[in-house]
Amino acid sequence: MAHQFDAIIIGTGQAGPPLAGRLTAAGQKVAVIERHLFGGTCVNTGCKPTKTMVASAYAAHLARRGSEYGVMIDAPVRIDMVRVRARADKVTMDSRSGVEVWLRKMTNCTVFDGHARFESATTVRVGDELLTAPKIFVNVGGRPVVPDFPGVNDVPYLTNSGMLKLDRVPKHLVVVGGSYIGLEFAQMYRRFGAEVTVVEKGPRLVSREDSDISEMIREILEAEGIHVRTSAECITFKPHPDGVAVGVDCSEGEPEVIGSDVLLAVGRQPNTDDLGLDKAGVEVDERGYIKVDDGLATGVPGIYAMGDCNGRGAFTHTAYNDFEIIVANLLDGQRRKVSDRIPGYALFIDPPLGRVGMTVTQAKATGKRLLIGERLMKHVGRAVEKGETFGKMQVIVDAQSKKILGAAILGTSGDEAIHGILDIMNAGADYTELQWAVPVHPTVSELIPTLLGSMKSA
């Protein structure tokens, strides 16, 4: 006999638990299903542990630079990876436990541990339990892609999840993939003391960004001694006495890189292949992402998909916004849409990249007359004071409407300062509203009004 609920939530990533909270507060009876770790990617293998380790790496980097600030350290900096990992583990465990306890104590919420599989559009099986509800919300996240490179199954390799379990510093870490996750780990482990090589199949790093930003990111990493190999058209793997031989068909440099450890960071895929979605009639695209409309509903009435598995965003903040959109539409009488969301994100290398809206390339493709403002971080007072002058600030404006189309801040505090621009864009205000603002001194944000006032046509 099936257990009857008003709603079933599959997965406890960033969208699932708050949705359970709102639904139960509205008097609904909710089932939450989790097959592995509460909290999803962010808590367990993403933001929480990695940014904790990034902080440790930054502390090591700053300690080595102590003499630049007049702080003298008389012995070489030593990395205790057991303690680094223990610190990250504690942050993760505290957050994971908080999510689980919240759900298990939630009134009108029943937690089921196990693997959920659809048996129909309204029925889900978890082990021996059969659950049914008129509304089902899928929040199952994603996992690392293991590329079909020659020899990849003949060698040991790590994904981002495996990296977090290391309690040692690799002698030579080869990072395959020159995008966001790969570069964060590359810089992190270089600062922990590893030799690091980044191998990227494309002609440049983080190809989603404009070429000038991409080149600056490369300069930042190479300045710390990270080797970068781009245009690696044919990547291969084979065992080597010293670890793994990574074959790179690059236009320059040695044809092989010998690493003690290899990190595969070439993308992610949704955890949708073992849910029995076909039995519910739920469609997925060619990559496995659940197809949803502007309100995150699937083609099956009553079934919704949130977070990484719907292909409409790959971040913690977009997953949480998915929850907000669904609740607004189902409970609050609003009509919110995913297409109204202004894309914003950060690359958490040091210095970080804060990004919002369009790149210059994307803006030019619209055919609109543009105004573009740029300033190198070496001319930003806060960056000079901190001795962290890599990068630049960039803002793109529609010359006719005066609306900000996008911005990039690659530099110290860029991941925070970008929110001044993001807020103006969300408010739908003209760039002049920000141009005449009076920001706090000394901050990175104080240069944004100046930047907007010195834009040139492009």
Tab-separated table of C-alpha atoms in Angstrom:
chain	number	residue	atom	x	y	z
A	1	MET	CA	0.000	0.000	0.000
A	2	ALA	CA	1.369	3.372	-1.002
A	3	HIS	CA	2.054	6.183	1.443
A	4	GLN	CA	0.038	9.269	0.451
A	5	PHE	CA	1.657	12.719	0.428
A	6	ASP	CA	0.864	16.138	-0.970
A	7	ALA	CA	4.387	16.449	-2.378
A	8	ILE	CA	7.504	14.344	-2.848
A	9	ILE	CA	10.948	15.952	-3.045
A	10	ILE	CA	13.770	13.815	-4.452
A	11	GLY	CA	17.172	15.087	-3.307
A	12	THR	CA	18.340	17.453	-0.598
A	13	GLY	CA	20.485	19.952	-2.493
A	14	GLN	CA	19.983	23.687	-2.214
A	15	ALA	CA	16.412	23.737	-3.547
A	16	GLY	CA	14.878	20.709	-1.839
A	17	PRO	CA	15.081	21.468	1.908
A	18	PRO	CA	13.762	25.056	1.728
A	19	LEU	CA	10.947	23.853	-0.524
A	20	ALA	CA	10.042	21.272	2.093
A	21	GLY	CA	10.031	24.046	4.664
A	22	ARG	CA	7.629	26.236	2.686
A	23	LEU	CA	5.306	23.400	1.718
A	24	THR	CA	5.017	22.018	5.239
A	25	ALA	CA	4.486	25.528	6.614
A	26	ALA	CA	1.569	25.780	4.185
A	27	GLY	CA	0.071	22.679	5.803
A	28	GLN	CA	1.138	20.141	3.212
A	29	LYS	CA	2.367	16.644	3.980
A	30	VAL	CA	5.793	16.189	2.377
A	31	ALA	CA	8.132	13.249	1.739
A	32	VAL	CA	11.831	13.961	1.234
A	33	ILE	CA	14.070	11.274	-0.282
A	34	GLU	CA	17.869	11.249	-0.007
A	35	ARG	CA	19.983	8.353	-1.211
A	36	HIS	CA	23.408	9.510	-0.057
A	37	LEU	CA	24.553	12.743	1.608
A	38	PHE	CA	22.264	15.498	2.815
A	39	GLY	CA	23.004	18.942	1.417
A	40	GLY	CA	23.878	18.112	-2.171
A	41	THR	CA	26.950	19.162	-4.122
A	42	CYS	CA	27.513	22.519	-2.450
A	43	VAL	CA	27.698	21.095	1.047
A	44	ASN	CA	29.536	17.865	0.315
A	45	THR	CA	31.836	18.238	-2.695
A	46	GLY	CA	31.414	21.825	-3.831
A	47	CYS	CA	31.328	25.215	-2.161
A	48	LYS	CA	31.707	24.273	1.490
A	49	PRO	CA	34.786	22.023	1.400
A	50	THR	CA	36.535	23.583	-1.592
A	51	LYS	CA	36.234	27.186	-0.452
A	52	THR	CA	37.414	26.126	3.003
A	53	MET	CA	40.515	24.631	1.380
A	54	VAL	CA	40.923	27.712	-0.826
A	55	ALA	CA	41.074	29.721	2.411
A	56	SER	CA	43.835	27.460	3.737
A	57	ALA	CA	45.741	27.816	0.468
A	58	TYR	CA	45.376	31.601	0.637
A	59	ALA	CA	46.731	31.598	4.193
A	60	ALA	CA	49.794	29.658	3.014
A	61	HIS	CA	50.286	32.002	0.065
A	62	LEU	CA	50.017	35.086	2.269
A	63	ALA	CA	52.407	33.622	4.831
A	64	ARG	CA	55.026	33.122	2.120
A	65	ARG	CA	54.579	36.760	1.133
A	66	GLY	CA	54.805	37.965	4.708
A	67	SER	CA	58.064	39.863	4.219
A	68	GLU	CA	56.366	42.044	1.565
A	69	TYR	CA	54.169	43.388	4.367
A	70	GLY	CA	56.960	43.612	6.919
A	71	VAL	CA	55.881	40.393	8.625
A	72	MET	CA	58.939	38.205	9.042
A	73	ILE	CA	58.528	34.439	9.262
A	74	ASP	CA	61.827	32.771	10.087
A	75	ALA	CA	60.999	29.232	8.929
A	76	PRO	CA	59.560	27.945	5.668
A	77	VAL	CA	55.812	27.574	5.557
A	78	ARG	CA	54.780	23.963	6.138
A	79	ILE	CA	51.504	22.449	4.977
A	80	ASP	CA	49.766	19.891	7.176
A	81	MET	CA	47.247	18.403	4.746
A	82	VAL	CA	45.705	16.232	7.436
A	83	ARG	CA	44.707	19.392	9.310
A	84	VAL	CA	43.671	21.172	6.126
A	85	ARG	CA	41.378	18.313	5.233
A	86	ALA	CA	40.059	17.986	8.790
A	87	ARG	CA	39.090	21.648	8.768
A	88	ALA	CA	37.238	21.259	5.467
A	89	ASP	CA	35.587	18.051	6.695
A	90	LYS	CA	34.283	19.798	9.800
A	91	VAL	CA	32.736	22.625	7.805
A	92	THR	CA	31.066	20.069	5.539
A	93	MET	CA	29.885	17.822	8.356
A	94	ASP	CA	28.418	20.729	10.322
A	95	SER	CA	26.475	21.913	7.291
A	96	ARG	CA	25.369	18.406	6.276
A	97	SER	CA	24.186	17.648	9.787
A	98	GLY	CA	22.310	20.940	9.949
A	99	VAL	CA	20.353	20.119	6.793
A	100	GLU	CA	19.541	16.584	7.932
A	101	VAL	CA	18.459	17.556	11.435
A	102	TRP	CA	16.292	20.357	10.053
A	103	LEU	CA	14.465	17.991	7.719
A	104	ARG	CA	14.053	15.146	10.205
A	105	LYS	CA	12.599	17.499	12.816
A	106	MET	CA	10.357	19.342	10.362
A	107	THR	CA	6.656	19.012	11.164
A	108	ASN	CA	4.687	17.215	8.423
A	109	CYS	CA	7.911	16.080	6.737
A	110	THR	CA	8.924	12.413	6.460
A	111	VAL	CA	12.485	11.594	5.389
A	112	PHE	CA	13.171	8.424	3.422
A	113	ASP	CA	16.732	7.141	3.007
A	114	GLY	CA	17.340	5.374	-0.271
A	115	HIS	CA	17.319	5.507	-4.043
A	116	ALA	CA	14.151	6.957	-5.548
A	117	ARG	CA	12.751	5.505	-8.772
A	118	PHE	CA	9.600	6.583	-10.575
A	119	GLU	CA	6.966	3.940	-11.182
A	120	SER	CA	4.462	6.395	-12.674
A	121	ALA	CA	3.892	10.141	-12.941
A	122	THR	CA	2.583	10.187	-9.365
A	123	THR	CA	4.373	7.231	-7.751
A	124	VAL	CA	7.935	6.780	-6.513
A	125	ARG	CA	9.507	3.688	-4.963
A	126	VAL	CA	12.231	3.864	-2.301
A	127	GLY	CA	13.367	0.355	-1.420
A	128	ASP	CA	10.274	-1.461	-0.181
A	129	GLU	CA	8.306	1.763	0.300
A	130	LEU	CA	5.874	3.088	-2.305
A	131	LEU	CA	5.106	6.814	-2.162
A	132	THR	CA	2.501	8.728	-4.119
A	133	ALA	CA	1.765	12.448	-4.499
A	134	PRO	CA	0.178	14.806	-7.043
A	135	LYS	CA	3.331	16.923	-7.102
A	136	ILE	CA	6.907	15.622	-7.350
A	137	PHE	CA	10.037	17.791	-7.321
A	138	VAL	CA	13.325	16.393	-8.656
A	139	ASN	CA	16.458	17.923	-7.100
A	140	VAL	CA	19.103	15.267	-7.730
A	141	GLY	CA	22.100	17.391	-8.785
A	142	GLY	CA	25.012	16.196	-10.874
A	143	ARG	CA	28.382	14.457	-10.835
A	144	PRO	CA	31.743	14.789	-12.601
A	145	VAL	CA	32.058	13.670	-16.196
A	146	VAL	CA	34.702	11.033	-16.870
A	147	PRO	CA	35.765	11.741	-20.459
A	148	ASP	CA	36.226	8.993	-22.993
A	149	PHE	CA	39.909	9.773	-23.531
A	150	PRO	CA	42.195	6.943	-24.716
A	151	GLY	CA	43.651	5.080	-21.737
A	152	VAL	CA	41.619	6.885	-19.090
A	153	ASN	CA	40.448	3.586	-17.591
A	154	ASP	CA	43.994	2.223	-17.465
A	155	VAL	CA	45.259	4.769	-14.924
A	156	PRO	CA	44.236	6.032	-11.505
A	157	TYR	CA	42.535	9.419	-11.617
A	158	LEU	CA	40.749	11.805	-9.307
A	159	THR	CA	37.607	13.915	-9.688
A	160	ASN	CA	36.764	16.892	-7.486
A	161	SER	CA	35.210	14.461	-4.979
A	162	GLY	CA	38.384	12.383	-4.789
A	163	MET	CA	40.574	15.463	-4.394
A	164	LEU	CA	38.726	16.336	-1.213
A	165	LYS	CA	39.719	12.996	0.324
A	166	LEU	CA	43.467	13.478	-0.165
A	167	ASP	CA	45.459	13.970	3.011
A	168	ARG	CA	48.716	14.586	1.156
A	169	VAL	CA	50.109	17.059	-1.347
A	170	PRO	CA	50.698	15.491	-4.777
A	171	LYS	CA	54.227	15.782	-6.104
A	172	HIS	CA	52.935	16.810	-9.522
A	173	LEU	CA	49.226	17.311	-10.092
A	174	VAL	CA	48.060	17.302	-13.705
A	175	VAL	CA	44.678	18.983	-14.032
A	176	VAL	CA	42.844	17.984	-17.199
A	177	GLY	CA	40.373	20.762	-17.902
A	178	GLY	CA	41.064	24.480	-17.836
A	179	SER	CA	37.766	25.808	-16.576
A	180	TYR	CA	36.308	26.841	-13.231
A	181	ILE	CA	36.655	23.716	-11.067
A	182	GLY	CA	40.012	22.697	-12.527
A	183	LEU	CA	41.599	26.118	-12.069
A	184	GLU	CA	40.460	26.445	-8.462
A	185	PHE	CA	42.094	23.123	-7.599
A	186	ALA	CA	45.174	23.949	-9.667
A	187	GLN	CA	45.927	27.137	-7.767
A	188	MET	CA	44.945	25.620	-4.441
A	189	TYR	CA	47.374	22.715	-4.725
A	190	ARG	CA	50.129	24.861	-6.164
A	191	ARG	CA	49.890	26.949	-3.004
A	192	PHE	CA	49.982	23.785	-0.947
A	193	GLY	CA	53.331	23.017	-2.607
A	194	ALA	CA	52.569	20.729	-5.552
A	195	GLU	CA	53.955	21.165	-9.005
A	196	VAL	CA	50.876	21.742	-11.154
A	197	THR	CA	50.180	21.491	-14.873
A	198	VAL	CA	46.840	22.427	-16.415
A	199	VAL	CA	45.976	20.677	-19.680
A	200	GLU	CA	43.188	22.235	-21.734
A	201	LYS	CA	41.852	20.885	-25.009
A	202	GLY	CA	40.745	24.314	-26.219
A	203	PRO	CA	42.966	27.176	-27.359
A	204	ARG	CA	42.577	29.083	-24.073
A	205	LEU	CA	41.448	28.748	-20.478
A	206	VAL	CA	37.836	29.379	-19.379
A	207	SER	CA	36.613	29.752	-22.944
A	208	ARG	CA	33.259	31.040	-21.716
A	209	GLU	CA	34.970	34.316	-20.817
A	210	ASP	CA	36.269	36.995	-23.188
A	211	SER	CA	39.753	36.324	-24.494
A	212	ASP	CA	41.335	39.222	-22.577
A	213	ILE	CA	39.922	37.977	-19.266
A	214	SER	CA	41.021	34.452	-20.157
A	215	GLU	CA	44.558	35.621	-20.857
A	216	MET	CA	44.735	37.525	-17.569
A	217	ILE	CA	43.619	34.414	-15.685
A	218	ARG	CA	46.406	32.489	-17.366
A	219	GLU	CA	48.935	35.165	-16.374
A	220	ILE	CA	47.776	34.995	-12.755
A	221	LEU	CA	48.250	31.233	-12.629
A	222	GLU	CA	51.569	31.210	-14.472
A	223	ALA	CA	52.900	33.895	-12.138
A	224	GLU	CA	52.530	31.356	-9.333
A	225	GLY	CA	54.432	28.703	-11.254
A	226	ILE	CA	51.518	26.757	-12.708
A	227	HIS	CA	52.267	25.271	-16.125
A	228	VAL	CA	49.491	25.742	-18.677
A	229	ARG	CA	49.183	23.588	-21.808
A	230	THR	CA	46.405	24.667	-24.158
A	231	SER	CA	45.310	23.346	-27.576
A	232	ALA	CA	45.772	19.782	-26.314
A	233	GLU	CA	43.769	18.290	-29.160
A	234	CYS	CA	44.490	14.643	-28.388
A	235	ILE	CA	44.659	13.860	-24.664
A	236	THR	CA	45.715	10.338	-23.744
A	237	PHE	CA	46.682	8.462	-20.582
A	238	LYS	CA	48.997	5.589	-19.820
A	239	PRO	CA	50.692	4.186	-16.709
A	240	HIS	CA	54.145	5.485	-15.861
A	241	PRO	CA	56.642	4.483	-13.130
A	242	ASP	CA	56.230	7.940	-11.602
A	243	GLY	CA	52.446	7.983	-11.876
A	244	VAL	CA	50.552	8.773	-15.050
A	245	ALA	CA	51.787	9.899	-18.466
A	246	VAL	CA	49.345	12.376	-19.951
A	247	GLY	CA	49.725	12.718	-23.700
A	248	VAL	CA	49.068	16.221	-25.057
A	249	ASP	CA	49.061	16.986	-28.749
A	250	CYS	CA	49.947	20.645	-28.318
A	251	SER	CA	51.584	22.976	-30.814
A	252	GLU	CA	54.357	23.722	-28.324
A	253	GLY	CA	56.130	21.900	-25.519
A	254	GLU	CA	56.817	18.290	-24.660
A	255	PRO	CA	54.319	15.736	-26.019
A	256	GLU	CA	53.825	14.156	-22.564
A	257	VAL	CA	53.343	15.422	-19.045
A	258	ILE	CA	54.238	13.010	-16.238
A	259	GLY	CA	52.113	13.511	-13.163
A	260	SER	CA	52.029	11.763	-9.814
A	261	ASP	CA	48.269	12.443	-9.742
A	262	VAL	CA	45.659	13.374	-12.333
A	263	LEU	CA	42.513	15.401	-11.723
A	264	LEU	CA	39.760	15.140	-14.336
A	265	ALA	CA	37.832	18.403	-14.411
A	266	VAL	CA	36.152	18.503	-17.809
A	267	GLY	CA	32.554	19.096	-16.815
A	268	ARG	CA	29.571	17.607	-15.024
A	269	GLN	CA	26.516	15.546	-15.888
A	270	PRO	CA	23.071	15.266	-14.239
A	271	ASN	CA	22.142	12.404	-11.916
A	272	THR	CA	19.058	11.535	-13.959
A	273	ASP	CA	19.998	8.274	-15.628
A	274	ASP	CA	18.761	5.925	-12.878
A	275	LEU	CA	15.522	7.558	-11.713
A	276	GLY	CA	13.137	5.762	-14.066
A	277	LEU	CA	12.068	9.079	-15.568
A	278	ASP	CA	10.772	7.292	-18.646
A	279	LYS	CA	8.143	5.536	-16.528
A	280	ALA	CA	6.818	8.932	-15.513
A	281	GLY	CA	6.972	10.278	-19.060
A	282	VAL	CA	9.551	12.921	-18.139
A	283	GLU	CA	11.748	13.982	-21.058
A	284	VAL	CA	15.473	14.658	-20.914
A	285	ASP	CA	17.745	16.239	-23.508
A	286	GLU	CA	20.697	14.601	-25.254
A	287	ARG	CA	22.933	15.255	-22.218
A	288	GLY	CA	20.446	13.884	-19.691
A	289	TYR	CA	19.141	17.188	-18.337
A	290	ILE	CA	15.445	17.236	-17.509
A	291	LYS	CA	13.507	19.452	-19.888
A	292	VAL	CA	11.591	22.192	-18.075
A	293	ASP	CA	9.646	25.309	-19.033
A	294	ASP	CA	10.122	28.841	-17.740
A	295	GLY	CA	8.454	27.894	-14.467
A	296	LEU	CA	10.616	24.750	-14.044
A	297	ALA	CA	7.731	22.397	-14.808
A	298	THR	CA	8.388	19.318	-16.917
A	299	GLY	CA	6.051	18.209	-19.685
A	300	VAL	CA	4.281	15.997	-17.147
A	301	PRO	CA	1.709	17.858	-15.009
A	302	GLY	CA	2.802	18.013	-11.373
A	303	ILE	CA	6.470	17.121	-11.915
A	304	TYR	CA	9.156	19.804	-11.585
A	305	ALA	CA	12.962	19.780	-11.765
A	306	MET	CA	15.227	22.051	-9.724
A	307	GLY	CA	18.950	22.667	-9.508
A	308	ASP	CA	21.763	21.225	-11.601
A	309	CYS	CA	19.653	18.431	-13.087
A	310	ASN	CA	17.479	20.784	-15.167
A	311	GLY	CA	20.308	22.370	-17.145
A	312	ARG	CA	19.100	25.892	-16.388
A	313	GLY	CA	21.939	26.733	-14.026
A	314	ALA	CA	24.941	25.064	-12.453
A	315	PHE	CA	25.351	26.980	-9.232
A	316	THR	CA	24.125	26.901	-5.657
A	317	HIS	CA	22.505	30.302	-6.077
A	318	THR	CA	20.630	29.305	-9.241
A	319	ALA	CA	19.363	26.142	-7.535
A	320	TYR	CA	18.072	28.194	-4.613
A	321	ASN	CA	16.471	30.611	-7.051
A	322	ASP	CA	14.727	27.635	-8.671
A	323	PHE	CA	13.112	26.989	-5.287
A	324	GLU	CA	12.092	30.657	-5.046
A	325	ILE	CA	10.524	30.597	-8.509
A	326	ILE	CA	8.521	27.436	-7.807
A	327	VAL	CA	7.266	28.666	-4.436
A	328	ALA	CA	6.367	32.076	-5.833
A	329	ASN	CA	4.290	30.471	-8.579
A	330	LEU	CA	2.688	27.649	-6.589
A	331	LEU	CA	2.129	29.296	-3.204
A	332	ASP	CA	2.409	33.064	-3.541
A	333	GLY	CA	0.281	33.792	-6.602
A	334	GLN	CA	3.171	35.251	-8.602
A	335	ARG	CA	4.386	34.525	-12.129
A	336	ARG	CA	8.157	34.314	-11.896
A	337	LYS	CA	10.257	32.926	-14.740
A	338	VAL	CA	13.733	31.446	-15.114
A	339	SER	CA	14.312	33.624	-18.165
A	340	ASP	CA	14.089	36.725	-15.956
A	341	ARG	CA	17.147	35.567	-14.023
A	342	ILE	CA	20.280	37.627	-14.657
A	343	PRO	CA	23.240	35.224	-14.833
A	344	GLY	CA	25.940	35.903	-12.293
A	345	TYR	CA	28.742	33.764	-10.934
A	346	ALA	CA	32.318	33.767	-9.684
A	347	LEU	CA	35.553	31.941	-10.362
A	348	PHE	CA	37.176	31.464	-6.960
A	349	ILE	CA	40.806	31.605	-7.877
A	350	ASP	CA	42.822	34.337	-6.180
A	351	PRO	CA	42.199	37.046	-7.167
A	352	PRO	CA	38.635	35.994	-7.982
A	353	LEU	CA	36.545	36.755	-11.022
A	354	GLY	CA	33.068	38.157	-10.461
A	355	ARG	CA	30.844	37.984	-13.564
A	356	VAL	CA	27.339	39.139	-14.361
A	357	GLY	CA	25.293	39.356	-17.538
A	358	MET	CA	26.866	39.414	-20.981
A	359	THR	CA	30.499	39.246	-21.971
A	360	VAL	CA	31.808	41.817	-24.447
A	361	THR	CA	31.638	39.192	-27.185
A	362	GLN	CA	28.000	38.429	-26.407
A	363	ALA	CA	27.081	42.124	-26.182
A	364	LYS	CA	28.670	42.926	-29.539
A	365	ALA	CA	26.737	40.079	-31.129
A	366	THR	CA	23.469	41.894	-30.284
A	367	GLY	CA	24.344	44.679	-32.727
A	368	LYS	CA	23.604	47.324	-30.106
A	369	ARG	CA	25.742	50.435	-29.711
A	370	LEU	CA	27.800	49.847	-26.609
A	371	LEU	CA	29.665	51.807	-23.999
A	372	ILE	CA	32.524	49.920	-22.347
A	373	GLY	CA	34.529	50.993	-19.342
A	374	GLU	CA	37.732	49.317	-18.185
A	375	ARG	CA	40.298	49.883	-15.457
A	376	LEU	CA	43.297	47.793	-14.531
A	377	MET	CA	43.373	46.694	-10.899
A	378	LYS	CA	46.845	48.216	-10.508
A	379	HIS	CA	45.022	51.573	-10.587
A	380	VAL	CA	42.530	50.559	-7.872
A	381	GLY	CA	43.586	51.885	-4.474
A	382	ARG	CA	42.374	48.927	-2.425
A	383	ALA	CA	44.255	46.503	-4.676
A	384	VAL	CA	47.452	48.540	-4.360
A	385	GLU	CA	47.115	48.736	-0.580
A	386	LYS	CA	46.707	44.965	-0.352
A	387	GLY	CA	49.547	44.312	-2.783
A	388	GLU	CA	47.158	42.345	-5.015
A	389	THR	CA	47.082	44.217	-8.324
A	390	PHE	CA	46.402	41.496	-10.905
A	391	GLY	CA	43.348	41.800	-13.144
A	392	LYS	CA	40.938	44.473	-14.290
A	393	MET	CA	37.386	45.816	-14.001
A	394	GLN	CA	35.060	45.989	-16.993
A	395	VAL	CA	31.469	47.213	-17.466
A	396	ILE	CA	29.328	47.017	-20.624
A	397	VAL	CA	26.345	49.341	-21.180
A	398	ASP	CA	23.686	49.668	-23.870
A	399	ALA	CA	24.355	53.223	-25.090
A	400	GLN	CA	20.716	53.831	-26.046
A	401	SER	CA	18.819	52.429	-23.073
A	402	LYS	CA	21.587	53.164	-20.532
A	403	LYS	CA	21.057	49.707	-19.048
A	404	ILE	CA	24.050	47.699	-17.879
A	405	LEU	CA	24.400	44.575	-20.017
A	406	GLY	CA	27.245	42.890	-18.177
A	407	ALA	CA	30.400	43.260	-16.159
A	408	ALA	CA	33.530	41.433	-15.096
A	409	ILE	CA	35.693	42.203	-12.102
A	410	LEU	CA	38.843	40.104	-12.085
A	411	GLY	CA	40.727	41.209	-9.034
A	412	THR	CA	40.801	41.326	-5.269
A	413	SER	CA	37.241	41.302	-3.873
A	414	GLY	CA	35.845	40.948	-7.393
A	415	ASP	CA	33.468	38.217	-6.234
A	416	GLU	CA	31.940	40.670	-3.737
A	417	ALA	CA	32.165	43.956	-5.650
A	418	ILE	CA	30.272	42.497	-8.603
A	419	HIS	CA	27.078	42.560	-6.530
A	420	GLY	CA	26.865	46.351	-6.793
A	421	ILE	CA	26.393	45.935	-10.531
A	422	LEU	CA	24.197	42.845	-10.190
A	423	ASP	CA	21.838	44.737	-7.862
A	424	ILE	CA	21.470	47.643	-10.287
A	425	MET	CA	20.747	45.220	-13.126
A	426	ASN	CA	18.136	43.382	-11.049
A	427	ALA	CA	16.514	46.702	-10.176
A	428	GLY	CA	16.298	47.554	-13.885
A	429	ALA	CA	17.919	50.920	-13.201
A	430	ASP	CA	20.070	52.980	-15.565
A	431	TYR	CA	23.823	52.858	-15.089
A	432	THR	CA	23.652	56.508	-13.992
A	433	GLU	CA	22.036	55.422	-10.715
A	434	LEU	CA	25.251	53.614	-9.870
A	435	GLN	CA	27.487	56.240	-11.444
A	436	TRP	CA	26.303	58.858	-8.957
A	437	ALA	CA	26.331	56.572	-5.924
A	438	VAL	CA	28.689	57.361	-3.040
A	439	PRO	CA	30.525	54.139	-2.124
A	440	VAL	CA	32.713	53.532	0.899
A	441	HIS	CA	36.440	54.281	0.708
A	442	PRO	CA	38.744	52.378	0.461
A	443	THR	CA	36.985	49.559	-1.344
A	444	VAL	CA	37.114	47.985	-4.771
A	445	SER	CA	33.494	49.026	-5.311
A	446	GLU	CA	34.341	52.719	-5.147
A	447	LEU	CA	35.928	52.529	-8.593
A	448	ILE	CA	32.727	51.312	-10.260
A	449	PRO	CA	31.109	54.811	-10.412
A	450	THR	CA	34.342	56.209	-11.863
A	451	LEU	CA	34.443	53.365	-14.343
A	452	LEU	CA	30.894	54.081	-15.493
A	453	GLY	CA	31.714	57.736	-15.917
A	454	SER	CA	34.686	57.060	-18.199
A	455	MET	CA	33.116	54.620	-20.666
A	456	LYS	CA	33.903	54.770	-24.366
A	457	SER	CA	31.869	53.714	-27.396
A	458	ALA	CA	32.599	50.263	-28.775
